[in-house]
Amino acid sequence: MDKIKIYVTARIADILLKDAEGFEFFKADGRTVNKNALLTALIINYHAEFAARQAEIADFVKRRLAGAGLGEGRLAGVCADICGMLNERSAAPAGEKFDRLISLKPTKLSDPVIEYIEKYELGGRTLSEYFRSMLAGYCALPQDMREKIIFREQYETIMQAIARRRKVFLVRNPHGNAPTKNRRSEISPYAVSRSKEELHLYVTGVHEGNCVPIRLSRIASAKMLPEEAAFTQEQTATLEKMIKYGPQFAYRPGEGVVAVQLSPKGEELFRKLYVHRPVPLETDGNILKFDCSHMQIVQYFERFGAAAKVLYPESLTEELYRFHRRAAKAYHPDLR
């Protein structure tokens, strides 16, 4: 099939580009965004859900107009007009212009789905209009829900394994941050949770005795194994803590409570910087105590500079000291 030209609003175009980047759809060079790969996954994994929603709206309109005395043909036409208006409003809720062109190139994977849509689901619309409505419906969802759609097969396999308490064999995509040798792993999945910011979904589980998080969008494939997934009491406690404080942060063995002292500037930053912000276990004046991953403490408070000081544990104090020292030496190479 030839490329399908779809005109959408700037907002929809921006969300699709953001998802292609955020879900790491790249071409072979690992840098160039592959928007068509995202669109292919979207169409394959979302078209049935979208079609069901369209049918639900159409059935509702038909039921409401059933007593209006319209003939079957006229009723179908009025229903199509109303559904078309609703789709148009959904695609451009603020009256935006459809001035961004997206070109969808059918692939071997998407071809059968597109042909089915063209034969059975258009309802008088063009393919371009149908896909514009589909993309609008997708983009109206929160990011973690969109991630669940794009990686539906992996998500459903992992959720089935969790329900049946089975291990899974995962293959991670080559564009994630895992070294090549760690791309394949066997884990006992415990839960699939979203980050507090609702940005991504994470599979939390146990791999080789360690509690680990794996971002759903970085899983290329998942296969349920016959082996039972079992968790110790300590592992369960750690996994529950990960879900509570931030499933994207791994825990190292033996991590304990962290105390951080904030300056007045640090207190202001703590109120303003929401992303990855840890939840205090206890507050005593300008000293905050946390029982979360030390990785989360480092990634959050390294932005504070001198406005935050880790009081204990000593290992974390040293880690942040070395971080800031390396940063200072980048500006002052002669620093001792």
XYZ file of C-alpha atoms in Angstrom:
336
model
C 0.000 0.000 0.000
C 1.037 3.596 -0.584
C 1.809 5.935 2.290
C -1.265 7.223 4.083
C -1.258 10.974 4.700
C -2.833 11.960 8.018
C -3.340 15.606 8.974
C -3.391 16.157 12.737
C -3.042 19.020 15.200
C 0.329 20.206 16.481
C -0.490 18.747 19.917
C -1.074 15.247 18.528
C 2.044 15.425 16.361
C 4.138 16.499 19.358
C 2.794 13.687 21.590
C 3.538 11.071 18.935
C 7.091 12.366 18.523
C 7.553 12.441 22.285
C 6.342 8.837 22.553
C 8.603 7.670 19.741
C 11.557 9.179 21.611
C 10.435 8.233 25.127
C 9.605 4.643 24.169
C 12.932 4.477 22.308
C 11.758 3.751 18.782
C 15.000 4.398 16.935
C 16.417 3.332 13.606
C 19.487 1.124 13.313
C 21.860 3.995 14.154
C 20.297 4.219 17.649
C 19.761 7.989 17.316
C 17.244 8.692 14.538
C 13.642 8.504 15.746
C 11.553 5.887 13.932
C 8.050 7.364 14.066
C 6.655 4.804 11.636
C 7.631 1.961 13.971
C 5.634 3.621 16.759
C 2.624 4.125 14.464
C 2.812 0.478 13.392
C 2.740 -0.712 17.012
C -0.063 1.757 17.795
C -2.296 0.540 14.969
C -1.721 -3.155 15.704
C -2.267 -2.852 19.462
C -4.946 -0.137 19.647
C -7.216 -0.637 16.644
C -9.493 -3.242 18.300
C -9.964 -1.124 21.434
C -10.569 1.996 19.350
C -13.071 0.194 17.101
C -14.956 -1.083 20.161
C -15.217 2.448 21.548
C -16.463 3.766 18.209
C -19.067 1.003 18.043
C -20.196 1.778 21.594
C -20.771 5.447 20.706
C -22.587 4.514 17.493
C -24.847 2.032 19.298
C -25.703 4.629 21.955
C -26.641 7.230 19.325
C -28.769 4.677 17.440
C -30.639 3.692 20.595
C -31.347 7.328 21.474
C -32.663 8.049 17.967
C -34.566 4.803 17.586
C -37.914 6.497 18.235
C -37.307 9.463 15.968
C -39.077 7.846 13.030
C -36.011 7.794 10.809
C -35.570 5.064 8.253
C -32.679 2.641 8.597
C -30.606 4.449 5.970
C -31.318 7.916 7.365
C -30.641 6.702 10.908
C -27.238 5.336 9.855
C -26.387 8.627 8.144
C -27.351 10.775 11.142
C -25.411 8.445 13.444
C -22.329 8.742 11.221
C -22.615 12.557 11.214
C -22.843 12.737 15.009
C -19.946 10.316 15.517
C -17.906 12.266 12.973
C -18.502 15.519 14.839
C -17.525 13.895 18.155
C -14.329 12.525 16.624
C -13.510 15.918 15.130
C -14.028 17.607 18.506
C -11.894 14.970 20.208
C -9.067 15.484 17.709
C -9.143 19.286 18.087
C -10.857 20.150 21.412
C -9.806 23.811 21.251
C -10.547 24.202 17.557
C -6.918 23.682 16.524
C -6.006 23.375 12.876
C -5.113 20.042 11.308
C -1.926 21.437 9.827
C 0.665 18.801 10.744
C 1.226 16.015 8.230
C 2.034 12.511 9.420
C 2.887 9.912 6.801
C 2.031 6.329 7.717
C 3.926 3.755 5.710
C 2.189 0.354 5.878
C 4.455 -2.565 6.792
C 4.099 -6.340 6.650
C 2.823 -6.191 10.229
C 0.327 -3.351 9.810
C -0.879 -4.181 6.265
C -3.493 -6.801 7.295
C -4.901 -4.506 10.008
C -5.134 -1.536 7.636
C -6.867 -3.654 4.990
C -9.379 -4.882 7.564
C -10.070 -1.314 8.723
C -10.509 -0.173 5.131
C -13.012 -2.964 4.395
C -15.053 -3.064 7.599
C -14.563 -0.049 9.891
C -14.438 3.199 7.924
C -18.169 3.905 8.063
C -18.011 6.424 5.228
C -14.762 8.026 6.385
C -11.470 8.073 4.547
C -8.497 6.174 5.932
C -6.893 9.494 6.798
C -9.948 10.618 8.807
C -10.200 7.262 10.564
C -6.553 7.262 11.619
C -6.760 10.885 12.720
C -9.548 9.884 15.115
C -7.564 6.864 16.282
C -4.451 8.958 16.952
C -6.533 11.548 18.802
C -8.033 8.844 21.023
C -4.586 7.446 21.763
C -3.067 10.856 22.536
C -5.885 11.698 24.962
C -4.664 8.922 27.285
C -2.016 9.383 30.033
C 1.508 8.394 29.039
C 1.606 5.234 31.152
C -1.634 4.051 29.493
C -0.149 4.759 26.061
C 2.913 2.737 27.023
C 0.645 -0.170 27.993
C -0.960 -0.011 24.530
C 2.275 0.158 22.546
C 3.775 -2.751 24.496
C 0.514 -4.653 24.949
C 1.927 -8.137 24.221
C 4.772 -7.783 26.738
C 2.450 -6.263 29.337
C -0.184 -8.978 29.049
C 2.420 -11.775 29.194
C 3.983 -10.319 32.340
C 0.612 -9.743 34.018
C -0.382 -13.332 33.255
C 2.900 -14.560 34.746
C 2.302 -12.485 37.892
C -1.222 -13.893 38.254
C 0.090 -17.457 37.867
C 3.231 -16.827 39.939
C 5.561 -17.848 37.116
C 8.981 -16.634 36.045
C 9.460 -14.841 32.719
C 12.273 -14.676 30.208
C 12.809 -11.094 29.040
C 14.758 -9.702 26.100
C 15.409 -5.971 26.361
C 15.647 -3.755 23.331
C 19.114 -2.639 22.202
C 18.475 1.066 22.781
C 17.969 0.892 26.545
C 20.687 1.512 29.105
C 21.350 -2.172 29.863
C 24.708 -3.563 28.649
C 24.416 -5.992 25.733
C 25.350 -8.961 27.928
C 22.414 -8.156 30.243
C 19.788 -7.819 27.527
C 18.466 -11.329 28.231
C 17.374 -12.180 31.740
C 15.123 -14.506 33.679
C 13.180 -12.763 36.422
C 10.430 -13.456 38.919
C 7.967 -10.619 38.231
C 6.215 -9.177 41.279
C 4.198 -6.239 39.934
C 3.831 -3.721 37.128
C 3.659 -0.211 38.582
C 3.730 3.312 37.247
C 6.103 5.974 38.468
C 4.666 8.652 40.757
C 4.864 11.123 37.880
C 2.847 8.686 35.706
C 5.560 8.793 33.056
C 6.422 5.119 32.627
C 5.461 1.631 33.725
C 8.016 -0.552 35.496
C 8.189 -4.283 36.051
C 9.514 -4.924 39.554
C 10.808 -8.352 40.401
C 13.749 -10.485 41.473
C 16.714 -11.327 39.262
C 19.529 -13.486 40.647
C 18.398 -12.678 44.191
C 18.285 -8.901 43.680
C 15.176 -6.721 43.551
C 15.234 -4.910 40.215
C 13.086 -2.522 38.129
C 12.771 -2.848 34.335
C 10.944 -0.251 32.292
C 8.162 -1.835 30.242
C 9.075 0.108 27.100
C 12.561 -1.409 27.197
C 11.290 -4.981 26.994
C 11.424 -6.259 23.424
C 9.799 -9.600 24.249
C 8.528 -11.566 27.227
C 7.874 -15.296 27.526
C 6.330 -16.987 30.537
C 8.340 -19.900 31.933
C 7.072 -23.007 33.751
C 9.208 -22.319 36.849
C 7.435 -20.882 39.881
C 8.228 -17.325 40.997
C 8.942 -17.198 44.732
C 9.863 -14.274 46.975
C 11.423 -14.183 50.414
C 9.891 -12.010 53.128
C 12.785 -9.557 52.780
C 12.402 -9.390 48.983
C 8.664 -8.792 49.301
C 9.277 -5.935 51.744
C 11.827 -4.350 49.392
C 9.568 -4.711 46.340
C 6.665 -3.121 48.216
C 8.953 -0.263 49.188
C 9.969 0.193 45.535
C 6.324 0.413 44.493
C 5.573 2.939 47.251
C 8.537 5.286 46.760
C 9.368 4.856 43.063
C 9.476 1.590 41.075
C 12.179 2.932 38.755
C 14.841 2.926 41.481
C 16.812 -0.204 42.354
C 17.809 -1.089 45.900
C 21.261 -2.270 46.867
C 21.574 -4.837 49.669
C 21.741 -3.350 53.162
C 20.419 0.107 52.317
C 18.991 1.918 55.331
C 17.545 5.245 56.399
C 19.088 8.413 54.950
C 19.195 11.810 56.697
C 19.458 14.979 54.583
C 19.932 18.499 55.918
C 18.478 21.308 53.801
C 19.418 24.971 53.730
C 16.607 27.540 53.257
C 17.367 27.359 49.524
C 17.229 23.570 49.739
C 13.810 23.670 51.392
C 12.568 25.869 48.565
C 13.987 23.486 45.944
C 12.438 20.491 47.696
C 9.006 22.099 47.392
C 9.506 22.973 43.721
C 11.311 19.944 42.265
C 8.620 17.301 41.984
C 10.126 14.752 39.576
C 11.758 11.825 41.455
C 11.184 13.588 44.790
C 11.435 11.027 47.630
C 8.757 10.895 50.334
C 10.164 11.769 53.805
C 9.841 9.135 56.502
C 10.294 11.785 59.191
C 10.904 15.550 59.342
C 12.782 17.322 62.127
C 13.121 21.009 61.280
C 15.368 21.215 58.221
C 16.504 17.580 58.536
C 14.564 15.038 56.473
C 14.843 11.276 56.853
C 14.101 8.873 54.007
C 13.687 5.102 53.759
C 13.872 4.884 49.971
C 16.438 3.733 47.413
C 19.838 5.403 47.782
C 19.863 5.692 43.999
C 16.792 7.911 44.262
C 18.486 10.094 46.899
C 21.535 10.580 44.680
C 19.571 11.329 41.499
C 17.272 13.783 43.265
C 19.589 15.673 45.609
C 22.600 15.940 43.302
C 20.689 18.821 41.677
C 20.718 20.757 44.958
C 24.472 21.309 45.183
C 25.387 22.984 48.481
C 21.695 23.428 49.366
C 21.453 19.809 50.577
C 23.857 17.738 52.669
C 23.541 14.014 53.378
C 24.308 13.476 57.074
C 24.267 9.680 56.980
C 24.963 6.981 55.994
C 28.619 7.752 55.420
C 28.744 5.702 52.198
C 26.140 7.970 50.603
C 27.812 11.112 51.954
C 31.043 10.021 50.248
C 29.249 9.147 47.008
C 27.733 12.622 46.705
C 30.993 14.253 47.774
C 32.837 12.469 44.956
C 30.112 13.468 42.503
C 30.389 17.168 43.321
C 34.179 16.996 43.427
C 34.300 15.545 39.896
C 31.954 18.303 38.746
C 34.148 20.976 40.348
C 37.293 19.534 38.730
C 35.636 19.737 35.319
C 35.594 23.519 35.799
C 38.844 23.755 37.786
C 41.222 20.962 36.672
C 43.870 22.116 39.181
C 41.563 21.471 42.131
C 43.116 19.069 44.617
